[in-house]
CSV table of C-alpha atoms and ligand atoms in Angstrom, one decimal:
chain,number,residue,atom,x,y,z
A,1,UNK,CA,27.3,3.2,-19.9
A,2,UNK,CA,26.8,3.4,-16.3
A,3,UNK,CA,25.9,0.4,-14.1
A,4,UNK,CA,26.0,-0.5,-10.6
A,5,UNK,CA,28.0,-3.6,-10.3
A,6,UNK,CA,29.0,-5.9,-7.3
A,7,UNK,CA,31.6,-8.4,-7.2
A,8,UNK,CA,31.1,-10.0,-3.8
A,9,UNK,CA,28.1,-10.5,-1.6
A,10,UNK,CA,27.2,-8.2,1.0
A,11,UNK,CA,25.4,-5.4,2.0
A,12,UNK,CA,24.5,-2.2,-0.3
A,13,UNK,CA,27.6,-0.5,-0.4
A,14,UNK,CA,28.7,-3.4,-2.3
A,15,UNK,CA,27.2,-1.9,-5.5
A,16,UNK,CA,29.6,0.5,-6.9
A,17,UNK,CA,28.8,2.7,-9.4
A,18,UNK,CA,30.7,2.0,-12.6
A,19,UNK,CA,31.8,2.4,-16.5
A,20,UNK,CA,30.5,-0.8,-18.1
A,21,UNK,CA,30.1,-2.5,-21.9
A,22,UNK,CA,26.7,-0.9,-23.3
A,23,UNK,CA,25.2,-4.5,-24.1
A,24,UNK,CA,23.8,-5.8,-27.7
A,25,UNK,CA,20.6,-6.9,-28.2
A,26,UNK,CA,20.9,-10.8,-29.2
A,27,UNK,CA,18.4,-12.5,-31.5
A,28,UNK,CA,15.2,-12.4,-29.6
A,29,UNK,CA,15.9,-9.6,-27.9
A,30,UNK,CA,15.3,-5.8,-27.5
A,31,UNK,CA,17.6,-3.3,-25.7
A,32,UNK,CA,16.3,-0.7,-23.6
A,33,UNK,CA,17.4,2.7,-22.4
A,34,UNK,CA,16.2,2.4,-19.0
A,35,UNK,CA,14.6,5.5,-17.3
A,36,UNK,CA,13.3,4.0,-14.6
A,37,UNK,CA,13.8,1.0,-12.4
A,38,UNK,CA,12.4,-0.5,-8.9
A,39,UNK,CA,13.7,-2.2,-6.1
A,40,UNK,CA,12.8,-5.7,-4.9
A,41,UNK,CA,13.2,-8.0,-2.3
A,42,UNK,CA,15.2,-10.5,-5.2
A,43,UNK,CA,17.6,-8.1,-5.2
A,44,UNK,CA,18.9,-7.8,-1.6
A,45,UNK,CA,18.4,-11.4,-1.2
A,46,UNK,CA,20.8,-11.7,-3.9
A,47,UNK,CA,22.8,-8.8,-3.6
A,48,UNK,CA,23.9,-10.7,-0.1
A,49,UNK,CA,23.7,-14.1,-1.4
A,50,UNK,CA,21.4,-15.2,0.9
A,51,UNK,CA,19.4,-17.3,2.1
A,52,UNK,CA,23.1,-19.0,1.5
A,53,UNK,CA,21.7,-22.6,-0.3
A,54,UNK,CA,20.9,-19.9,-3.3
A,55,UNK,CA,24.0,-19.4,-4.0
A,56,UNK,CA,24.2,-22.8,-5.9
A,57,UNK,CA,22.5,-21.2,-8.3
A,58,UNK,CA,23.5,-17.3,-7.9
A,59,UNK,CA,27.4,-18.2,-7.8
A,60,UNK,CA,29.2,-19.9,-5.1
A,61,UNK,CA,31.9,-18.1,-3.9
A,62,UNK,CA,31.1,-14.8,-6.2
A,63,UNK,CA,28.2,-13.1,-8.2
A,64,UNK,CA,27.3,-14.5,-11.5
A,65,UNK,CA,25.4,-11.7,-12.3
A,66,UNK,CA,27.5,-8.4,-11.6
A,67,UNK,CA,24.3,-6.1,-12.1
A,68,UNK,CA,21.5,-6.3,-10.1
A,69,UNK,CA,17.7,-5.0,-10.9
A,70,UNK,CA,15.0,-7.1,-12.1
A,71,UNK,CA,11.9,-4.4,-12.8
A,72,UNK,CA,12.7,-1.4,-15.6
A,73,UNK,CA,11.0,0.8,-17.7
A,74,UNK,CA,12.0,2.6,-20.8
A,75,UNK,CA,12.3,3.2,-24.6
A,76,UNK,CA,13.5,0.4,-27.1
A,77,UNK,CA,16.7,1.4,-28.8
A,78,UNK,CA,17.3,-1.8,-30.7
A,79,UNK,CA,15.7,-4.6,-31.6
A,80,UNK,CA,17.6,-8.2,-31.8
A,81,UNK,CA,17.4,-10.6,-35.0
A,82,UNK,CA,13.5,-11.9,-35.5
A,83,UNK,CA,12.5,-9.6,-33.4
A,84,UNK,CA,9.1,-8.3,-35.2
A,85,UNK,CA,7.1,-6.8,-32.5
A,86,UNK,CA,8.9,-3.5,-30.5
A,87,UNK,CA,10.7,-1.1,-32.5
A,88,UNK,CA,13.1,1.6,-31.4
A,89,UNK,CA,11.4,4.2,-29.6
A,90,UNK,CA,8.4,2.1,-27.9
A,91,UNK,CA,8.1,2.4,-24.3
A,92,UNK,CA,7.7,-0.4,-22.6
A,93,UNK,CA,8.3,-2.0,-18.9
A,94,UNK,CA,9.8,-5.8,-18.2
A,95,UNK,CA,11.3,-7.6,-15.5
A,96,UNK,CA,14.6,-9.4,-15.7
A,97,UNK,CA,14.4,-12.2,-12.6
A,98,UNK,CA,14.3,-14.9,-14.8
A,99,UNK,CA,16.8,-13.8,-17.4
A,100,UNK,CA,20.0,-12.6,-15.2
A,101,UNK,CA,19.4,-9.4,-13.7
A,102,UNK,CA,21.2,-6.0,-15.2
A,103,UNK,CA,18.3,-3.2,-14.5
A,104,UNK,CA,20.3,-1.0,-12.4
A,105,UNK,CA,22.3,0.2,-15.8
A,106,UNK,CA,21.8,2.8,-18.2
A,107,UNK,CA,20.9,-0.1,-20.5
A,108,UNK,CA,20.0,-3.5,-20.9
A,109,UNK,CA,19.0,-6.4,-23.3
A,110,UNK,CA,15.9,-8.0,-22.6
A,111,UNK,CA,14.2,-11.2,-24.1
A,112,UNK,CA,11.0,-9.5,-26.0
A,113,UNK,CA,8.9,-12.6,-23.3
A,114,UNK,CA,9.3,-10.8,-20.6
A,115,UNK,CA,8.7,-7.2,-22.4
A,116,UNK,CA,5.1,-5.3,-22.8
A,117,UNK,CA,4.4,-1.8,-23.7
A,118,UNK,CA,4.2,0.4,-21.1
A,119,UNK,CA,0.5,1.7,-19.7
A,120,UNK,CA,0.0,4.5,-21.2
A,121,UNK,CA,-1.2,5.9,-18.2
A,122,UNK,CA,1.6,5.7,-16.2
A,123,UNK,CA,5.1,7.4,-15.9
A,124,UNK,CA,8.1,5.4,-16.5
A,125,UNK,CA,8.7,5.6,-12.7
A,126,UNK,CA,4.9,3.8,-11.7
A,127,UNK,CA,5.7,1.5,-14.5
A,128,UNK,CA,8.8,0.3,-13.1
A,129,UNK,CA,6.7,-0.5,-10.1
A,130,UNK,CA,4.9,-3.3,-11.9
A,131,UNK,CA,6.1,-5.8,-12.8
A,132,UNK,CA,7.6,-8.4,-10.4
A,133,UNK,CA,5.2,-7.5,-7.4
A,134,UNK,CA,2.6,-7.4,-9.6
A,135,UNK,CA,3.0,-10.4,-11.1
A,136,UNK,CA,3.6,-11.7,-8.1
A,137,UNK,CA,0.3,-10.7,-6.6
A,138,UNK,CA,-1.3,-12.2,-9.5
A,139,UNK,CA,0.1,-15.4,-9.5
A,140,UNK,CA,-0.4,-15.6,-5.9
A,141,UNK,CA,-4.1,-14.9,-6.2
A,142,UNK,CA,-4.3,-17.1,-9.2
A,143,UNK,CA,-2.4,-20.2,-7.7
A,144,UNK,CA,-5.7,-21.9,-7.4
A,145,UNK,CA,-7.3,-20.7,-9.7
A,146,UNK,CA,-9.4,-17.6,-10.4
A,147,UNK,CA,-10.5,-16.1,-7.6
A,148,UNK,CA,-14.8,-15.6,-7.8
A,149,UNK,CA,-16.6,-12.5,-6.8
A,150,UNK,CA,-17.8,-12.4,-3.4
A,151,UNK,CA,-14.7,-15.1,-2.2
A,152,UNK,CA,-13.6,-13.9,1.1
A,153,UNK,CA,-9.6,-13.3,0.6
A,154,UNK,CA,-7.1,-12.3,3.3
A,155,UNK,CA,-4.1,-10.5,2.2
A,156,UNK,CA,-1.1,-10.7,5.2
A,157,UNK,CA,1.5,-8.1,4.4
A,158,UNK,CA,-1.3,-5.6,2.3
A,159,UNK,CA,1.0,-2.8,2.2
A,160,UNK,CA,4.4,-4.1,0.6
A,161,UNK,CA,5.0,-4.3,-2.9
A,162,UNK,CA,3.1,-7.6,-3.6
A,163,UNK,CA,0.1,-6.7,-1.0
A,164,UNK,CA,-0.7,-3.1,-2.3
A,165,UNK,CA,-1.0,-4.7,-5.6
A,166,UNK,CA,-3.1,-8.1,-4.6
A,167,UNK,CA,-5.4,-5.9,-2.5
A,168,UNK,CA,-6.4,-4.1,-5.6
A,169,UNK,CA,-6.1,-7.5,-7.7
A,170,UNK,CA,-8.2,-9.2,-5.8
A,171,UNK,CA,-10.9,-6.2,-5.3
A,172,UNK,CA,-10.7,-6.2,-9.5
A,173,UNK,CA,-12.3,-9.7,-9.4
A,174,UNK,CA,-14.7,-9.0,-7.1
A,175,UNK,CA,-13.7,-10.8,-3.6
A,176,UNK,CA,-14.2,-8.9,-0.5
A,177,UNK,CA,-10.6,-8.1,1.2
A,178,UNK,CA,-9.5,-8.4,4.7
A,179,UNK,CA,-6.0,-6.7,4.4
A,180,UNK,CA,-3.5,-7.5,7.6
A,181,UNK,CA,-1.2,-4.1,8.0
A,182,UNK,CA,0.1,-2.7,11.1
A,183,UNK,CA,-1.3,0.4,12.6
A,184,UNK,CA,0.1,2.8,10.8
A,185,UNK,CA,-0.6,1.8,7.2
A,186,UNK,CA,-4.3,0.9,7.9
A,187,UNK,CA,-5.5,4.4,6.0
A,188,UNK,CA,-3.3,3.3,2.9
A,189,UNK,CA,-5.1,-0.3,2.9
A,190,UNK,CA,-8.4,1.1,3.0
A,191,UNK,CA,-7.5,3.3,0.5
A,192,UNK,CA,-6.3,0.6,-1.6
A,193,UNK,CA,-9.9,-1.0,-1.4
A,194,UNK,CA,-9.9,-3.0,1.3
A,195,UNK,CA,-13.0,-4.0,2.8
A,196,UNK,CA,-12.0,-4.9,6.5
A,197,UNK,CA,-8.8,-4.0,8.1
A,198,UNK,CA,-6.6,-6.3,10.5
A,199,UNK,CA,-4.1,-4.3,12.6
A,200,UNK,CA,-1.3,-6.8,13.8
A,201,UNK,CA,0.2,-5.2,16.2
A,202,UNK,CA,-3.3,-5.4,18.2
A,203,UNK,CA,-4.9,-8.9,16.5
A,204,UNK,CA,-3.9,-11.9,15.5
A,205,UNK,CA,-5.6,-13.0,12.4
A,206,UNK,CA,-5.5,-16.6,13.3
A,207,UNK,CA,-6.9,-16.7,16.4
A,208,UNK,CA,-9.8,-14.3,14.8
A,209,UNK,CA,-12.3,-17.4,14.4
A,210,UNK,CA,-13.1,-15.8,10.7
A,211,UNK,CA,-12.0,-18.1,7.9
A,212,UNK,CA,-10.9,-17.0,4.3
A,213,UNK,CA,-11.7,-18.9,1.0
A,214,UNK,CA,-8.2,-17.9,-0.1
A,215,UNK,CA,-5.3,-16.8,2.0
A,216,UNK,CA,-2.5,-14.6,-0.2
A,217,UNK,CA,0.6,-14.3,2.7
A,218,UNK,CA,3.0,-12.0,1.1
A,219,UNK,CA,5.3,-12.3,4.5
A,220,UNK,CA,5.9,-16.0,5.1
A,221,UNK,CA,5.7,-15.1,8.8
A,222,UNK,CA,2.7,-17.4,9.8
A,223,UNK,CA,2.8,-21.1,10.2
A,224,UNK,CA,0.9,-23.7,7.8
A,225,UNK,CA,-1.3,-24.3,10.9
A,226,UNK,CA,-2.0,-20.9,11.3
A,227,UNK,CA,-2.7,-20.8,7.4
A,228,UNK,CA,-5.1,-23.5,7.8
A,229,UNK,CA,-7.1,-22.7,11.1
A,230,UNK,CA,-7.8,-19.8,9.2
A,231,UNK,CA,-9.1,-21.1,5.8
A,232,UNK,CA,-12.3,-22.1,5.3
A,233,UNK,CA,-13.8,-25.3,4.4
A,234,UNK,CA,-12.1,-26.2,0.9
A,235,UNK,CA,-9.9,-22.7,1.2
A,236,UNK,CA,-7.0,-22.2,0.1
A,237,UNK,CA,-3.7,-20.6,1.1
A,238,UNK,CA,-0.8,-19.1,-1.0
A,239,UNK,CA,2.6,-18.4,0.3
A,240,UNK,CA,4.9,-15.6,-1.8
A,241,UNK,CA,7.7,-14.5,1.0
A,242,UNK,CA,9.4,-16.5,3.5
A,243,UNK,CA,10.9,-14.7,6.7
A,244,UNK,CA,13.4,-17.5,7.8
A,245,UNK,CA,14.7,-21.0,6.0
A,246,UNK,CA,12.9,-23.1,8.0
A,247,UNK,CA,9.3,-20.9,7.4
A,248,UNK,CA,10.3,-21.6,3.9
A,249,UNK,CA,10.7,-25.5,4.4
A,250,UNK,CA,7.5,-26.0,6.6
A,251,UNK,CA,5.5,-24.6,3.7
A,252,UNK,CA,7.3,-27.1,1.2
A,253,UNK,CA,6.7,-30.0,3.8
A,254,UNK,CA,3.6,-29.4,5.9
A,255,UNK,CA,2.0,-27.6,3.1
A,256,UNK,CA,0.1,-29.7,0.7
A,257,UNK,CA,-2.5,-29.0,-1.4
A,258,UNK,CA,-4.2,-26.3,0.2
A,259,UNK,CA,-1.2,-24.4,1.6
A,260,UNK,CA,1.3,-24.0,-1.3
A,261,UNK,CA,4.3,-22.1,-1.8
A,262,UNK,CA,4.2,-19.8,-5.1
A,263,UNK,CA,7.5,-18.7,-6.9
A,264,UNK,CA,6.1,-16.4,-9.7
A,265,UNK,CA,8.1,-15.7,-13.1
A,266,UNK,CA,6.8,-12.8,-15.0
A,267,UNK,CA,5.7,-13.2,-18.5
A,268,UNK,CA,4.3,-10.8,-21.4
A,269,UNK,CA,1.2,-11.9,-20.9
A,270,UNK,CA,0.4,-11.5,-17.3
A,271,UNK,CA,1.9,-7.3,-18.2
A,272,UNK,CA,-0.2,-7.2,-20.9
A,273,UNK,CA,-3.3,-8.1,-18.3
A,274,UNK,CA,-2.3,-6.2,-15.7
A,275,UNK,CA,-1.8,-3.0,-18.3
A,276,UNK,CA,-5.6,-3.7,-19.1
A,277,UNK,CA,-6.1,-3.3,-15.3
A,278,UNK,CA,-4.3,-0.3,-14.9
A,279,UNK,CA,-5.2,1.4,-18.0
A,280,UNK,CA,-9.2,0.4,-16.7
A,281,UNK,CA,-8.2,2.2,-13.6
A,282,UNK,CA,-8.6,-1.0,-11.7
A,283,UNK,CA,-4.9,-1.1,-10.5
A,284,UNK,CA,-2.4,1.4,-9.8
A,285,UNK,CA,1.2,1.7,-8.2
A,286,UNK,CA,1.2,3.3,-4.9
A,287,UNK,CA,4.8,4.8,-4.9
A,288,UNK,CA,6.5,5.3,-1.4
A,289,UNK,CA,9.9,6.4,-2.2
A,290,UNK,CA,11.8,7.3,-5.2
A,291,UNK,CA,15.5,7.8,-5.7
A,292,UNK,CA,17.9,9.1,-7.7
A,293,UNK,CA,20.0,6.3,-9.1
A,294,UNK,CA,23.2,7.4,-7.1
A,295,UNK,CA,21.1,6.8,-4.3
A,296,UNK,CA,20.3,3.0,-5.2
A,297,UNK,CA,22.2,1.4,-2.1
A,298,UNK,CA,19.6,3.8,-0.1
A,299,UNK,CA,16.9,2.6,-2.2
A,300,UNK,CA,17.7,-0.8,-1.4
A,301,UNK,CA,18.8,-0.3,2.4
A,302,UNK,CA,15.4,1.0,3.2
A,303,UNK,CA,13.7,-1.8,1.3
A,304,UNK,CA,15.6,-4.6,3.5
A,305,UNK,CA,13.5,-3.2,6.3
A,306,UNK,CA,11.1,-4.9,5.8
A,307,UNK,CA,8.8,-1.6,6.3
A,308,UNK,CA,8.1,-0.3,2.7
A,309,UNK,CA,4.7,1.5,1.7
A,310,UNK,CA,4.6,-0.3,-1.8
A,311,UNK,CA,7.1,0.2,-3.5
A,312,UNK,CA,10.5,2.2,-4.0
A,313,UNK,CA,11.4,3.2,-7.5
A,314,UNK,CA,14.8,4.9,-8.6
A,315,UNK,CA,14.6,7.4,-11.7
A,316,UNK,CA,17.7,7.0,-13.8
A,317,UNK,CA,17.7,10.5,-14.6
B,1,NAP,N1,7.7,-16.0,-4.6
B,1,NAP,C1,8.0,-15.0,-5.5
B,1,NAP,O1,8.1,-15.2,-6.7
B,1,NAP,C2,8.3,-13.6,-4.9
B,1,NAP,C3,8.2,-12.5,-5.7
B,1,NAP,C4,8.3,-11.2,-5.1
B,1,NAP,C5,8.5,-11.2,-3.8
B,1,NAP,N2,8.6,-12.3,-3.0
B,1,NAP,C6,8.8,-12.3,-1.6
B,1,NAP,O2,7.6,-11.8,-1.0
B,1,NAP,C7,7.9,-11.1,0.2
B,1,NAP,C8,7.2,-9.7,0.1
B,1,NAP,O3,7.7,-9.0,-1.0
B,1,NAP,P1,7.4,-7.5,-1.1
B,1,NAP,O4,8.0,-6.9,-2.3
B,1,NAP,O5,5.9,-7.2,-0.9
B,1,NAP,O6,8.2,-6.9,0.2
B,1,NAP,P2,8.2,-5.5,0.9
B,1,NAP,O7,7.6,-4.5,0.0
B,1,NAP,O8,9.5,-5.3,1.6
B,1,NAP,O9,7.1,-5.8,2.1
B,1,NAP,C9,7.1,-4.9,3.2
B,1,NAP,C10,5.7,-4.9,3.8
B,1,NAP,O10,5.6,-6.0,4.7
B,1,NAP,C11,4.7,-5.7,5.7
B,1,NAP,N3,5.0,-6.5,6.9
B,1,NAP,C12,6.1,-6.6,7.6
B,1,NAP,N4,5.9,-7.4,8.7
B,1,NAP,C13,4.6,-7.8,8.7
B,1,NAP,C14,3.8,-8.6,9.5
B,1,NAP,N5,4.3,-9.2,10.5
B,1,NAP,N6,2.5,-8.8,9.1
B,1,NAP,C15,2.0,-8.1,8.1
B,1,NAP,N7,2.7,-7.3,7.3
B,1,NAP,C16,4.0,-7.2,7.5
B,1,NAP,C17,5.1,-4.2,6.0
B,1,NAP,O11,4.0,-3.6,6.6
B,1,NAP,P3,4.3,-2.8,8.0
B,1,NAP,O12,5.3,-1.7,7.7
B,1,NAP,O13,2.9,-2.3,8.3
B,1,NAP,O14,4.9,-3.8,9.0
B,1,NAP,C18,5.5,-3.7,4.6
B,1,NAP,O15,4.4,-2.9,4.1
B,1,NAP,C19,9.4,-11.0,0.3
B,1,NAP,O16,9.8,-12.0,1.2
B,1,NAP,C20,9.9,-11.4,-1.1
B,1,NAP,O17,11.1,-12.0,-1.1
B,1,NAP,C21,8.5,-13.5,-3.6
């Protein structure tokens, strides 16, 4: 089959297009013929190895995991041993961060955890768009709890993969939105339900003097005092990206338990809800680019800058 692989870290034109092993599905375990995949922040961070303390875990000299791609969509065409719920020929969508990579291939094994159908509503292309930003989004929301109806929540970064999708998240549980987007992209956050709008190239949330019963900051650009000032009495902040190592750390320090930092893994169940969502019409993928898979280290280059509409999918076809 056809994969990209890397063997050192570095920038896209690392990933080389190449004849690979079609892999078996192990006990546990369905394979899929992916037809779609999308890009993610996870995979330039780790297609360059950095920040660099990662790669204790991602390999320290070298890749561990020679194929990147964490989101996919596609058809079953095997099942592992004890594997009782997909068959060959379901469609279904999955997400590979936690269980080594290997979506940009023609196919790949995938523990049946991280695994859901595919809403049936969606192409394979919007459904690749799911799950990691998604989840993300929902974890992020969810990292103290529900959020309530009428809870004033401020999304910072609305527009990238994990906003466009907690902007709608957070309007499906009823919380009034304040998305923070440059000028630009304030159309798509209105569009994506948004009730007020924050340019930031013109204001600066925190120095606003309006507080938020939840704070969701997909960008990790904004100090924990920043966070705070702008949370209201007993709110709470959530933290998803990071823009520098030491942004990272203050969270993790100065944080506590109203300012927290989230690392989301995706599960079957939190697909299976948001398939609910999108199949209610309550969430869907806004698509800003797609590919052609010979085109991934394009896909990926524009992603690193830091600029993306939602999200970038490549079709494998
Ligand atoms: N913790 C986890 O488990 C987890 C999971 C997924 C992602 N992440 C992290 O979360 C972060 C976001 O991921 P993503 O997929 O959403 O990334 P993304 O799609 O690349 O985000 C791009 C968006 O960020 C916006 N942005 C850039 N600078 C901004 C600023 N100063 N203020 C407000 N918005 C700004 C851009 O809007 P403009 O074009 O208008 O500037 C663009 O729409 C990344 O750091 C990623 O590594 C973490």
């Amino acid at each position: 089959m056809k994969a990209f692989v890397y063997e050192r870290y570095g920038p896209p034109e690392t990933l080389q297009l190449a004849e690979v092993d079609t892999p078996a599905p192990d006990a546990g375990e369905v394979l899929v013929k992916v037809l779609a995949a999308s890009v993610n922040a996870a995979d330039w961070h780790v297609m360059r190895g950095k920040p660099l303390f990662s790669r204790a875990t991602l390999g320290l000299l070298r890749p561990k995991h020679q194929v990147l791609g964490v989101d996919i969509a596609g058809q079953v065409e095997a099942v592992g041993g004890g594997v009782t719920g997909f068959q060959p020929g379901d469609e279904v969508y999955a997400n590979l961060l936690d269980h080594g990579y290997g979506g940009f291939a023609d196919y790949v094994s995938v523990p049946v955890e991280v695994v859901a159908p595919k809403p049936a509503n969606l192409s394979f292309e919007e459904a690749a768009a799911v799950p990691m930003a998604a989840v993300t989004a929902l974890q992020g929301l969810r990292r103290h709890g529900e959020p309530r109806p009428a809870q004033k929540v401020l999304i910072n970064g609305a527009t990238g993969g994990v906003g466009s999708f907690a902007v709608q998240i957070a309007k499906a549980y009823g919380a009034e939105v304040t998305a923070v987007t440059s000028t630009r992209n304030l159309d798509l956050v209105r569009s994506l339900g948004a009730d007020h709008v924050v340019d930031y190239t013109t204001t600066d949330f925190a120095q606003s003097g309006r507080r938020y019963d939840r704070i969701l900051d997909t960008v990790g650009n904004r100090s924990v005092r920043d966070l705070r000032k702008s949370l209201a009495e007993g709110g709470k902040a959530a933290v998803t990206g990071f823009t520098s190592v030491p942004r990272l750390l203050s969270v993790s320090l100065r944080g506590g338990k109203d300012v927290t930092q989230v690392q989301a893994h995706v599960t079957t169940k939190d697909l299976e809800l948001l398939s609910e969502l999108i199949e209610a019409g309550k969430l869907r993928p806004r698509i800003d680019r797609r590919y052609r898979f010979a085109d991934l280290p394009a896909a990926i280059a524009y992603l690193e800058q830091g600029h993306a509409r939602a999200k970038v999918v490549v079709a494998m076809t």
